[in-house]
């Protein structure tokens, strides 16, 4: 989110650790304005900033809300964890249950 308007129509630019080189790549490859590209990159980086445990808890709740059974959820989580850009460690079904239920 953009922070603190300074005056009418003026916005303070905040990097928030977004890789500048990646923003420039997105601008060049999509034609988006730099400010929009920075926001898109920040959103994506933030999405993948979860720990494996946070991801498991969030996805379990989402899939359970769709009335999926745990057996299918554990299989799906195993696949999804392996597809993340920085692959999470491989968890057994028991470890996944312990992450979710303690």
PDB file of N, CA, C and O in Angstrom, residues 6-76:
ATOM      1  N   UNK A   6       1.563  13.401   0.792  1.00  0.00           N
ATOM      2  CA  UNK A   6       2.241  14.603   1.250  1.00  0.00           C
ATOM      3  C   UNK A   6       1.382  15.824   1.001  1.00  0.00           C
ATOM      4  O   UNK A   6       1.286  16.713   1.814  1.00  0.00           O
ATOM      5  N   UNK A   7       0.756  15.862  -0.117  1.00  0.00           N
ATOM      6  CA  UNK A   7      -0.110  16.976  -0.482  1.00  0.00           C
ATOM      7  C   UNK A   7      -1.067  16.492  -1.550  1.00  0.00           C
ATOM      8  O   UNK A   7      -1.083  15.318  -1.879  1.00  0.00           O
ATOM      9  N   UNK A   8      -1.859  17.367  -2.073  1.00  0.00           N
ATOM     10  CA  UNK A   8      -2.834  16.974  -3.087  1.00  0.00           C
ATOM     11  C   UNK A   8      -2.133  16.305  -4.262  1.00  0.00           C
ATOM     12  O   UNK A   8      -1.328  16.919  -4.940  1.00  0.00           O
ATOM     13  N   UNK A   9      -2.414  15.020  -4.470  1.00  0.00           N
ATOM     14  CA  UNK A   9      -1.858  14.280  -5.598  1.00  0.00           C
ATOM     15  C   UNK A   9      -0.413  13.852  -5.451  1.00  0.00           C
ATOM     16  O   UNK A   9       0.140  13.255  -6.354  1.00  0.00           O
ATOM     17  N   UNK A  10       0.234  14.147  -4.327  1.00  0.00           N
ATOM     18  CA  UNK A  10       1.628  13.746  -4.137  1.00  0.00           C
ATOM     19  C   UNK A  10       1.688  12.568  -3.182  1.00  0.00           C
ATOM     20  O   UNK A  10       1.046  12.570  -2.150  1.00  0.00           O
ATOM     21  N   UNK A  11       2.475  11.569  -3.551  1.00  0.00           N
ATOM     22  CA  UNK A  11       2.597  10.376  -2.723  1.00  0.00           C
ATOM     23  C   UNK A  11       4.070  10.118  -2.450  1.00  0.00           C
ATOM     24  O   UNK A  11       4.911  10.215  -3.336  1.00  0.00           O
ATOM     25  N   UNK A  12       4.366   9.778  -1.209  1.00  0.00           N
ATOM     26  CA  UNK A  12       5.733   9.418  -0.842  1.00  0.00           C
ATOM     27  C   UNK A  12       6.017   8.042  -1.421  1.00  0.00           C
ATOM     28  O   UNK A  12       5.213   7.126  -1.270  1.00  0.00           O
ATOM     29  N   UNK A  13       7.133   7.892  -2.088  1.00  0.00           N
ATOM     30  CA  UNK A  13       7.497   6.606  -2.670  1.00  0.00           C
ATOM     31  C   UNK A  13       8.197   5.760  -1.628  1.00  0.00           C
ATOM     32  O   UNK A  13       9.155   6.176  -1.010  1.00  0.00           O
ATOM     33  N   UNK A  14       7.702   4.542  -1.464  1.00  0.00           N
ATOM     34  CA  UNK A  14       8.261   3.625  -0.486  1.00  0.00           C
ATOM     35  C   UNK A  14       8.682   2.361  -1.205  1.00  0.00           C
ATOM     36  O   UNK A  14       7.904   1.783  -1.958  1.00  0.00           O
ATOM     37  N   UNK A  15       9.918   1.890  -0.985  1.00  0.00           N
ATOM     38  CA  UNK A  15      10.411   0.690  -1.656  1.00  0.00           C
ATOM     39  C   UNK A  15      10.007  -0.566  -0.896  1.00  0.00           C
ATOM     40  O   UNK A  15       9.697  -1.569  -1.507  1.00  0.00           O
ATOM     41  N   UNK A  16      10.002  -0.571   0.404  1.00  0.00           N
ATOM     42  CA  UNK A  16       9.629  -1.728   1.218  1.00  0.00           C
ATOM     43  C   UNK A  16      10.400  -2.986   0.864  1.00  0.00           C
ATOM     44  O   UNK A  16       9.880  -4.090   0.953  1.00  0.00           O
ATOM     45  N   UNK A  17      11.638  -2.839   0.412  1.00  0.00           N
ATOM     46  CA  UNK A  17      12.457  -4.006   0.143  1.00  0.00           C
ATOM     47  C   UNK A  17      12.155  -4.697  -1.172  1.00  0.00           C
ATOM     48  O   UNK A  17      12.615  -5.796  -1.419  1.00  0.00           O
ATOM     49  N   UNK A  18      11.374  -4.068  -2.020  1.00  0.00           N
ATOM     50  CA  UNK A  18      11.069  -4.657  -3.322  1.00  0.00           C
ATOM     51  C   UNK A  18      12.316  -4.557  -4.190  1.00  0.00           C
ATOM     52  O   UNK A  18      12.900  -3.484  -4.312  1.00  0.00           O
ATOM     53  N   UNK A  19      12.727  -5.673  -4.791  1.00  0.00           N
ATOM     54  CA  UNK A  19      13.940  -5.644  -5.630  1.00  0.00           C
ATOM     55  C   UNK A  19      13.760  -4.719  -6.830  1.00  0.00           C
ATOM     56  O   UNK A  19      12.919  -4.957  -7.687  1.00  0.00           O
ATOM     57  N   UNK A  20      14.531  -3.652  -6.883  1.00  0.00           N
ATOM     58  CA  UNK A  20      14.438  -2.651  -7.943  1.00  0.00           C
ATOM     59  C   UNK A  20      14.648  -3.273  -9.316  1.00  0.00           C
ATOM     60  O   UNK A  20      13.943  -2.942 -10.268  1.00  0.00           O
ATOM     61  N   UNK A  21      15.592  -4.198  -9.416  1.00  0.00           N
ATOM     62  CA  UNK A  21      15.867  -4.846 -10.700  1.00  0.00           C
ATOM     63  C   UNK A  21      14.637  -5.610 -11.199  1.00  0.00           C
ATOM     64  O   UNK A  21      14.319  -5.585 -12.385  1.00  0.00           O
ATOM     65  N   UNK A  22      13.921  -6.259 -10.280  1.00  0.00           N
ATOM     66  CA  UNK A  22      12.712  -6.980 -10.657  1.00  0.00           C
ATOM     67  C   UNK A  22      11.613  -6.014 -11.101  1.00  0.00           C
ATOM     68  O   UNK A  22      10.895  -6.277 -12.061  1.00  0.00           O
ATOM     69  N   UNK A  23      11.492  -4.884 -10.421  1.00  0.00           N
ATOM     70  CA  UNK A  23      10.501  -3.867 -10.817  1.00  0.00           C
ATOM     71  C   UNK A  23      10.809  -3.384 -12.234  1.00  0.00           C
ATOM     72  O   UNK A  23       9.911  -3.289 -13.072  1.00  0.00           O
ATOM     73  N   UNK A  24      12.067  -3.107 -12.510  1.00  0.00           N
ATOM     74  CA  UNK A  24      12.450  -2.637 -13.845  1.00  0.00           C
ATOM     75  C   UNK A  24      12.156  -3.703 -14.900  1.00  0.00           C
ATOM     76  O   UNK A  24      11.725  -3.378 -16.009  1.00  0.00           O
ATOM     77  N   UNK A  25      12.365  -4.969 -14.565  1.00  0.00           N
ATOM     78  CA  UNK A  25      12.057  -6.056 -15.490  1.00  0.00           C
ATOM     79  C   UNK A  25      10.556  -6.093 -15.789  1.00  0.00           C
ATOM     80  O   UNK A  25      10.153  -6.229 -16.944  1.00  0.00           O
ATOM     81  N   UNK A  26       9.730  -5.956 -14.747  1.00  0.00           N
ATOM     82  CA  UNK A  26       8.279  -5.979 -14.931  1.00  0.00           C
ATOM     83  C   UNK A  26       7.831  -4.785 -15.774  1.00  0.00           C
ATOM     84  O   UNK A  26       6.976  -4.932 -16.656  1.00  0.00           O
ATOM     85  N   UNK A  27       8.412  -3.622 -15.532  1.00  0.00           N
ATOM     86  CA  UNK A  27       8.094  -2.435 -16.335  1.00  0.00           C
ATOM     87  C   UNK A  27       8.437  -2.698 -17.802  1.00  0.00           C
ATOM     88  O   UNK A  27       7.619  -2.453 -18.697  1.00  0.00           O
ATOM     89  N   UNK A  28       9.628  -3.229 -18.053  1.00  0.00           N
ATOM     90  CA  UNK A  28      10.071  -3.464 -19.430  1.00  0.00           C
ATOM     91  C   UNK A  28       9.242  -4.549 -20.124  1.00  0.00           C
ATOM     92  O   UNK A  28       8.942  -4.441 -21.315  1.00  0.00           O
ATOM     93  N   UNK A  29       8.867  -5.582 -19.383  1.00  0.00           N
ATOM     94  CA  UNK A  29       8.169  -6.698 -20.026  1.00  0.00           C
ATOM     95  C   UNK A  29       6.664  -6.481 -20.161  1.00  0.00           C
ATOM     96  O   UNK A  29       6.019  -7.117 -20.992  1.00  0.00           O
ATOM     97  N   UNK A  30       6.090  -5.579 -19.350  1.00  0.00           N
ATOM     98  CA  UNK A  30       4.635  -5.389 -19.382  1.00  0.00           C
ATOM     99  C   UNK A  30       4.200  -4.010 -19.838  1.00  0.00           C
ATOM    100  O   UNK A  30       3.052  -3.825 -20.219  1.00  0.00           O
ATOM    101  N   UNK A  31       5.101  -3.033 -19.735  1.00  0.00           N
ATOM    102  CA  UNK A  31       4.727  -1.667 -20.075  1.00  0.00           C
ATOM    103  C   UNK A  31       3.969  -0.963 -18.954  1.00  0.00           C
ATOM    104  O   UNK A  31       3.472   0.144 -19.136  1.00  0.00           O
ATOM    105  N   UNK A  32       3.876  -1.605 -17.788  1.00  0.00           N
ATOM    106  CA  UNK A  32       3.210  -0.967 -16.647  1.00  0.00           C
ATOM    107  C   UNK A  32       4.016   0.228 -16.166  1.00  0.00           C
ATOM    108  O   UNK A  32       5.252   0.222 -16.257  1.00  0.00           O
ATOM    109  N   UNK A  33       3.364   1.229 -15.610  1.00  0.00           N
ATOM    110  CA  UNK A  33       4.103   2.327 -14.980  1.00  0.00           C
ATOM    111  C   UNK A  33       4.917   1.762 -13.801  1.00  0.00           C
ATOM    112  O   UNK A  33       4.518   0.779 -13.173  1.00  0.00           O
ATOM    113  N   UNK A  34       6.038   2.382 -13.522  1.00  0.00           N
ATOM    114  CA  UNK A  34       6.936   1.872 -12.475  1.00  0.00           C
ATOM    115  C   UNK A  34       6.226   1.732 -11.131  1.00  0.00           C
ATOM    116  O   UNK A  34       6.428   0.753 -10.414  1.00  0.00           O
ATOM    117  N   UNK A  35       5.395   2.696 -10.776  1.00  0.00           N
ATOM    118  CA  UNK A  35       4.695   2.647  -9.484  1.00  0.00           C
ATOM    119  C   UNK A  35       3.765   1.431  -9.402  1.00  0.00           C
ATOM    120  O   UNK A  35       3.691   0.753  -8.390  1.00  0.00           O
ATOM    121  N   UNK A  36       3.070   1.149 -10.486  1.00  0.00           N
ATOM    122  CA  UNK A  36       2.160   0.005 -10.525  1.00  0.00           C
ATOM    123  C   UNK A  36       2.968  -1.293 -10.490  1.00  0.00           C
ATOM    124  O   UNK A  36       2.633  -2.234  -9.772  1.00  0.00           O
ATOM    125  N   UNK A  37       4.037  -1.351 -11.267  1.00  0.00           N
ATOM    126  CA  UNK A  37       4.886  -2.546 -11.284  1.00  0.00           C
ATOM    127  C   UNK A  37       5.471  -2.807  -9.902  1.00  0.00           C
ATOM    128  O   UNK A  37       5.530  -3.964  -9.456  1.00  0.00           O
ATOM    129  N   UNK A  38       5.889  -1.758  -9.194  1.00  0.00           N
ATOM    130  CA  UNK A  38       6.435  -1.921  -7.839  1.00  0.00           C
ATOM    131  C   UNK A  38       5.379  -2.501  -6.901  1.00  0.00           C
ATOM    132  O   UNK A  38       5.675  -3.351  -6.061  1.00  0.00           O
ATOM    133  N   UNK A  39       4.145  -2.050  -7.060  1.00  0.00           N
ATOM    134  CA  UNK A  39       3.065  -2.559  -6.214  1.00  0.00           C
ATOM    135  C   UNK A  39       2.766  -4.027  -6.518  1.00  0.00           C
ATOM    136  O   UNK A  39       2.553  -4.825  -5.621  1.00  0.00           O
ATOM    137  N   UNK A  40       2.773  -4.377  -7.789  1.00  0.00           N
ATOM    138  CA  UNK A  40       2.542  -5.766  -8.187  1.00  0.00           C
ATOM    139  C   UNK A  40       3.650  -6.657  -7.624  1.00  0.00           C
ATOM    140  O   UNK A  40       3.377  -7.707  -7.033  1.00  0.00           O
ATOM    141  N   UNK A  41       4.885  -6.240  -7.787  1.00  0.00           N
ATOM    142  CA  UNK A  41       6.011  -7.024  -7.269  1.00  0.00           C
ATOM    143  C   UNK A  41       5.916  -7.139  -5.754  1.00  0.00           C
ATOM    144  O   UNK A  41       6.110  -8.224  -5.187  1.00  0.00           O
ATOM    145  N   UNK A  42       5.590  -6.055  -5.066  1.00  0.00           N
ATOM    146  CA  UNK A  42       5.457  -6.093  -3.600  1.00  0.00           C
ATOM    147  C   UNK A  42       4.359  -7.056  -3.178  1.00  0.00           C
ATOM    148  O   UNK A  42       4.520  -7.807  -2.203  1.00  0.00           O
ATOM    149  N   UNK A  43       3.240  -7.061  -3.908  1.00  0.00           N
ATOM    150  CA  UNK A  43       2.147  -7.989  -3.594  1.00  0.00           C
ATOM    151  C   UNK A  43       2.599  -9.437  -3.758  1.00  0.00           C
ATOM    152  O   UNK A  43       2.300 -10.296  -2.926  1.00  0.00           O
ATOM    153  N   UNK A  44       3.314  -9.718  -4.826  1.00  0.00           N
ATOM    154  CA  UNK A  44       3.768 -11.085  -5.081  1.00  0.00           C
ATOM    155  C   UNK A  44       4.806 -11.505  -4.055  1.00  0.00           C
ATOM    156  O   UNK A  44       4.737 -12.608  -3.499  1.00  0.00           O
ATOM    157  N   UNK A  45       5.753 -10.630  -3.772  1.00  0.00           N
ATOM    158  CA  UNK A  45       6.771 -10.943  -2.763  1.00  0.00           C
ATOM    159  C   UNK A  45       6.102 -11.169  -1.407  1.00  0.00           C
ATOM    160  O   UNK A  45       6.435 -12.115  -0.687  1.00  0.00           O
ATOM    161  N   UNK A  46       5.125 -10.356  -1.071  1.00  0.00           N
ATOM    162  CA  UNK A  46       4.404 -10.523   0.187  1.00  0.00           C
ATOM    163  C   UNK A  46       3.651 -11.837   0.245  1.00  0.00           C
ATOM    164  O   UNK A  46       3.605 -12.499   1.289  1.00  0.00           O
ATOM    165  N   UNK A  47       3.081 -12.244  -0.870  1.00  0.00           N
ATOM    166  CA  UNK A  47       2.348 -13.510  -0.922  1.00  0.00           C
ATOM    167  C   UNK A  47       3.271 -14.690  -0.621  1.00  0.00           C
ATOM    168  O   UNK A  47       2.912 -15.611   0.089  1.00  0.00           O
ATOM    169  N   UNK A  48       4.479 -14.648  -1.160  1.00  0.00           N
ATOM    170  CA  UNK A  48       5.417 -15.747  -0.967  1.00  0.00           C
ATOM    171  C   UNK A  48       6.290 -15.564   0.271  1.00  0.00           C
ATOM    172  O   UNK A  48       7.223 -16.321   0.489  1.00  0.00           O
ATOM    173  N   UNK A  49       5.974 -14.587   1.095  1.00  0.00           N
ATOM    174  CA  UNK A  49       6.745 -14.329   2.310  1.00  0.00           C
ATOM    175  C   UNK A  49       6.304 -15.209   3.483  1.00  0.00           C
ATOM    176  O   UNK A  49       6.922 -15.196   4.528  1.00  0.00           O
ATOM    177  N   UNK A  50       5.242 -15.982   3.307  1.00  0.00           N
ATOM    178  CA  UNK A  50       4.764 -16.864   4.370  1.00  0.00           C
ATOM    179  C   UNK A  50       5.775 -17.966   4.648  1.00  0.00           C
ATOM    180  O   UNK A  50       6.435 -18.447   3.731  1.00  0.00           O
ATOM    181  N   UNK A  51       5.840 -18.383   5.894  1.00  0.00           N
ATOM    182  CA  UNK A  51       6.609 -19.582   6.206  1.00  0.00           C
ATOM    183  C   UNK A  51       5.818 -20.779   5.718  1.00  0.00           C
ATOM    184  O   UNK A  51       4.614 -20.677   5.441  1.00  0.00           O
ATOM    185  N   UNK A  52       6.454 -21.921   5.628  1.00  0.00           N
ATOM    186  CA  UNK A  52       5.757 -23.138   5.211  1.00  0.00           C
ATOM    187  C   UNK A  52       4.609 -23.435   6.168  1.00  0.00           C
ATOM    188  O   UNK A  52       3.515 -23.816   5.748  1.00  0.00           O
ATOM    189  N   UNK A  53       4.838 -23.229   7.458  1.00  0.00           N
ATOM    190  CA  UNK A  53       3.804 -23.502   8.454  1.00  0.00           C
ATOM    191  C   UNK A  53       2.607 -22.572   8.293  1.00  0.00           C
ATOM    192  O   UNK A  53       1.456 -22.996   8.381  1.00  0.00           O
ATOM    193  N   UNK A  54       2.857 -21.285   8.033  1.00  0.00           N
ATOM    194  CA  UNK A  54       1.766 -20.335   7.811  1.00  0.00           C
ATOM    195  C   UNK A  54       0.978 -20.712   6.561  1.00  0.00           C
ATOM    196  O   UNK A  54      -0.247 -20.646   6.550  1.00  0.00           O
ATOM    197  N   UNK A  55       1.687 -21.109   5.513  1.00  0.00           N
ATOM    198  CA  UNK A  55       1.040 -21.531   4.281  1.00  0.00           C
ATOM    199  C   UNK A  55       0.139 -22.735   4.533  1.00  0.00           C
ATOM    200  O   UNK A  55      -1.008 -22.770   4.087  1.00  0.00           O
ATOM    201  N   UNK A  56       0.665 -23.736   5.255  1.00  0.00           N
ATOM    202  CA  UNK A  56      -0.114 -24.949   5.540  1.00  0.00           C
ATOM    203  C   UNK A  56      -1.383 -24.596   6.306  1.00  0.00           C
ATOM    204  O   UNK A  56      -2.474 -25.061   5.960  1.00  0.00           O
ATOM    205  N   UNK A  57      -1.267 -23.760   7.328  1.00  0.00           N
ATOM    206  CA  UNK A  57      -2.452 -23.384   8.117  1.00  0.00           C
ATOM    207  C   UNK A  57      -3.486 -22.639   7.267  1.00  0.00           C
ATOM    208  O   UNK A  57      -4.679 -22.915   7.312  1.00  0.00           O
ATOM    209  N   UNK A  58      -3.009 -21.689   6.472  1.00  0.00           N
ATOM    210  CA  UNK A  58      -3.914 -20.894   5.641  1.00  0.00           C
ATOM    211  C   UNK A  58      -4.604 -21.759   4.595  1.00  0.00           C
ATOM    212  O   UNK A  58      -5.833 -21.735   4.447  1.00  0.00           O
ATOM    213  N   UNK A  59      -3.830 -22.552   3.882  1.00  0.00           N
ATOM    214  CA  UNK A  59      -4.414 -23.383   2.825  1.00  0.00           C
ATOM    215  C   UNK A  59      -5.333 -24.454   3.400  1.00  0.00           C
ATOM    216  O   UNK A  59      -6.368 -24.767   2.818  1.00  0.00           O
ATOM    217  N   UNK A  60      -4.984 -25.025   4.543  1.00  0.00           N
ATOM    218  CA  UNK A  60      -5.853 -26.028   5.167  1.00  0.00           C
ATOM    219  C   UNK A  60      -7.213 -25.409   5.456  1.00  0.00           C
ATOM    220  O   UNK A  60      -8.250 -25.981   5.149  1.00  0.00           O
ATOM    221  N   UNK A  61      -7.207 -24.218   6.033  1.00  0.00           N
ATOM    222  CA  UNK A  61      -8.471 -23.545   6.354  1.00  0.00           C
ATOM    223  C   UNK A  61      -9.261 -23.247   5.078  1.00  0.00           C
ATOM    224  O   UNK A  61     -10.483 -23.437   5.040  1.00  0.00           O
ATOM    225  N   UNK A  62      -8.586 -22.785   4.021  1.00  0.00           N
ATOM    226  CA  UNK A  62      -9.266 -22.485   2.768  1.00  0.00           C
ATOM    227  C   UNK A  62      -9.888 -23.741   2.152  1.00  0.00           C
ATOM    228  O   UNK A  62     -11.036 -23.728   1.703  1.00  0.00           O
ATOM    229  N   UNK A  63      -9.122 -24.821   2.131  1.00  0.00           N
ATOM    230  CA  UNK A  63      -9.613 -26.061   1.522  1.00  0.00           C
ATOM    231  C   UNK A  63     -10.699 -26.708   2.374  1.00  0.00           C
ATOM    232  O   UNK A  63     -11.665 -27.264   1.849  1.00  0.00           O
ATOM    233  N   UNK A  64     -10.568 -26.614   3.678  1.00  0.00           N
ATOM    234  CA  UNK A  64     -11.583 -27.158   4.570  1.00  0.00           C
ATOM    235  C   UNK A  64     -12.898 -26.386   4.407  1.00  0.00           C
ATOM    236  O   UNK A  64     -13.976 -26.965   4.452  1.00  0.00           O
ATOM    237  N   UNK A  65     -12.792 -25.077   4.169  1.00  0.00           N
ATOM    238  CA  UNK A  65     -13.987 -24.256   3.952  1.00  0.00           C
ATOM    239  C   UNK A  65     -14.714 -24.677   2.672  1.00  0.00           C
ATOM    240  O   UNK A  65     -15.918 -24.458   2.548  1.00  0.00           O
ATOM    241  N   UNK A  66     -13.991 -25.298   1.747  1.00  0.00           N
ATOM    242  CA  UNK A  66     -14.601 -25.831   0.517  1.00  0.00           C
ATOM    243  C   UNK A  66     -15.132 -27.251   0.739  1.00  0.00           C
ATOM    244  O   UNK A  66     -15.452 -27.944  -0.221  1.00  0.00           O
ATOM    245  N   UNK A  67     -15.134 -27.663   1.999  1.00  0.00           N
ATOM    246  CA  UNK A  67     -15.644 -28.965   2.411  1.00  0.00           C
ATOM    247  C   UNK A  67     -14.827 -30.136   1.868  1.00  0.00           C
ATOM    248  O   UNK A  67     -15.346 -31.225   1.634  1.00  0.00           O
ATOM    249  N   UNK A  68     -13.526 -29.906   1.697  1.00  0.00           N
ATOM    250  CA  UNK A  68     -12.640 -31.005   1.317  1.00  0.00           C
ATOM    251  C   UNK A  68     -12.315 -31.812   2.557  1.00  0.00           C
ATOM    252  O   UNK A  68     -12.234 -31.271   3.655  1.00  0.00           O
ATOM    253  N   UNK A  69     -12.099 -33.093   2.367  1.00  0.00           N
ATOM    254  CA  UNK A  69     -11.722 -33.967   3.483  1.00  0.00           C
ATOM    255  C   UNK A  69     -10.209 -33.872   3.694  1.00  0.00           C
ATOM    256  O   UNK A  69      -9.449 -33.616   2.756  1.00  0.00           O
ATOM    257  N   UNK A  70      -9.783 -34.101   4.927  1.00  0.00           N
ATOM    258  CA  UNK A  70      -8.369 -33.961   5.256  1.00  0.00           C
ATOM    259  C   UNK A  70      -7.458 -34.838   4.405  1.00  0.00           C
ATOM    260  O   UNK A  70      -6.378 -34.408   4.017  1.00  0.00           O
ATOM    261  N   UNK A  71      -7.866 -36.073   4.100  1.00  0.00           N
ATOM    262  CA  UNK A  71      -7.006 -36.942   3.289  1.00  0.00           C
ATOM    263  C   UNK A  71      -6.644 -36.275   1.965  1.00  0.00           C
ATOM    264  O   UNK A  71      -5.482 -36.312   1.535  1.00  0.00           O
ATOM    265  N   UNK A  72      -7.622 -35.638   1.317  1.00  0.00           N
ATOM    266  CA  UNK A  72      -7.361 -34.934   0.064  1.00  0.00           C
ATOM    267  C   UNK A  72      -6.560 -33.659   0.314  1.00  0.00           C
ATOM    268  O   UNK A  72      -5.683 -33.295  -0.467  1.00  0.00           O
ATOM    269  N   UNK A  73      -6.848 -32.972   1.408  1.00  0.00           N
ATOM    270  CA  UNK A  73      -6.118 -31.743   1.740  1.00  0.00           C
ATOM    271  C   UNK A  73      -4.635 -32.038   1.919  1.00  0.00           C
ATOM    272  O   UNK A  73      -3.780 -31.319   1.413  1.00  0.00           O
ATOM    273  N   UNK A  74      -4.290 -33.123   2.635  1.00  0.00           N
ATOM    274  CA  UNK A  74      -2.870 -33.436   2.874  1.00  0.00           C
ATOM    275  C   UNK A  74      -2.166 -33.711   1.547  1.00  0.00           C
ATOM    276  O   UNK A  74      -1.037 -33.256   1.326  1.00  0.00           O
ATOM    277  N   UNK A  75      -2.815 -34.450   0.639  1.00  0.00           N
ATOM    278  CA  UNK A  75      -2.209 -34.723  -0.676  1.00  0.00           C
ATOM    279  C   UNK A  75      -2.003 -33.419  -1.454  1.00  0.00           C
ATOM    280  O   UNK A  75      -0.954 -33.189  -2.044  1.00  0.00           O
ATOM    281  N   UNK A  76      -3.014 -32.581  -1.418  1.00  0.00           N
ATOM    282  CA  UNK A  76      -2.939 -31.320  -2.156  1.00  0.00           C
ATOM    283  C   UNK A  76      -1.859 -30.404  -1.579  1.00  0.00           C
ATOM    284  O   UNK A  76      -1.106 -29.775  -2.326  1.00  0.00           O
TER     285      UNK A  76
END
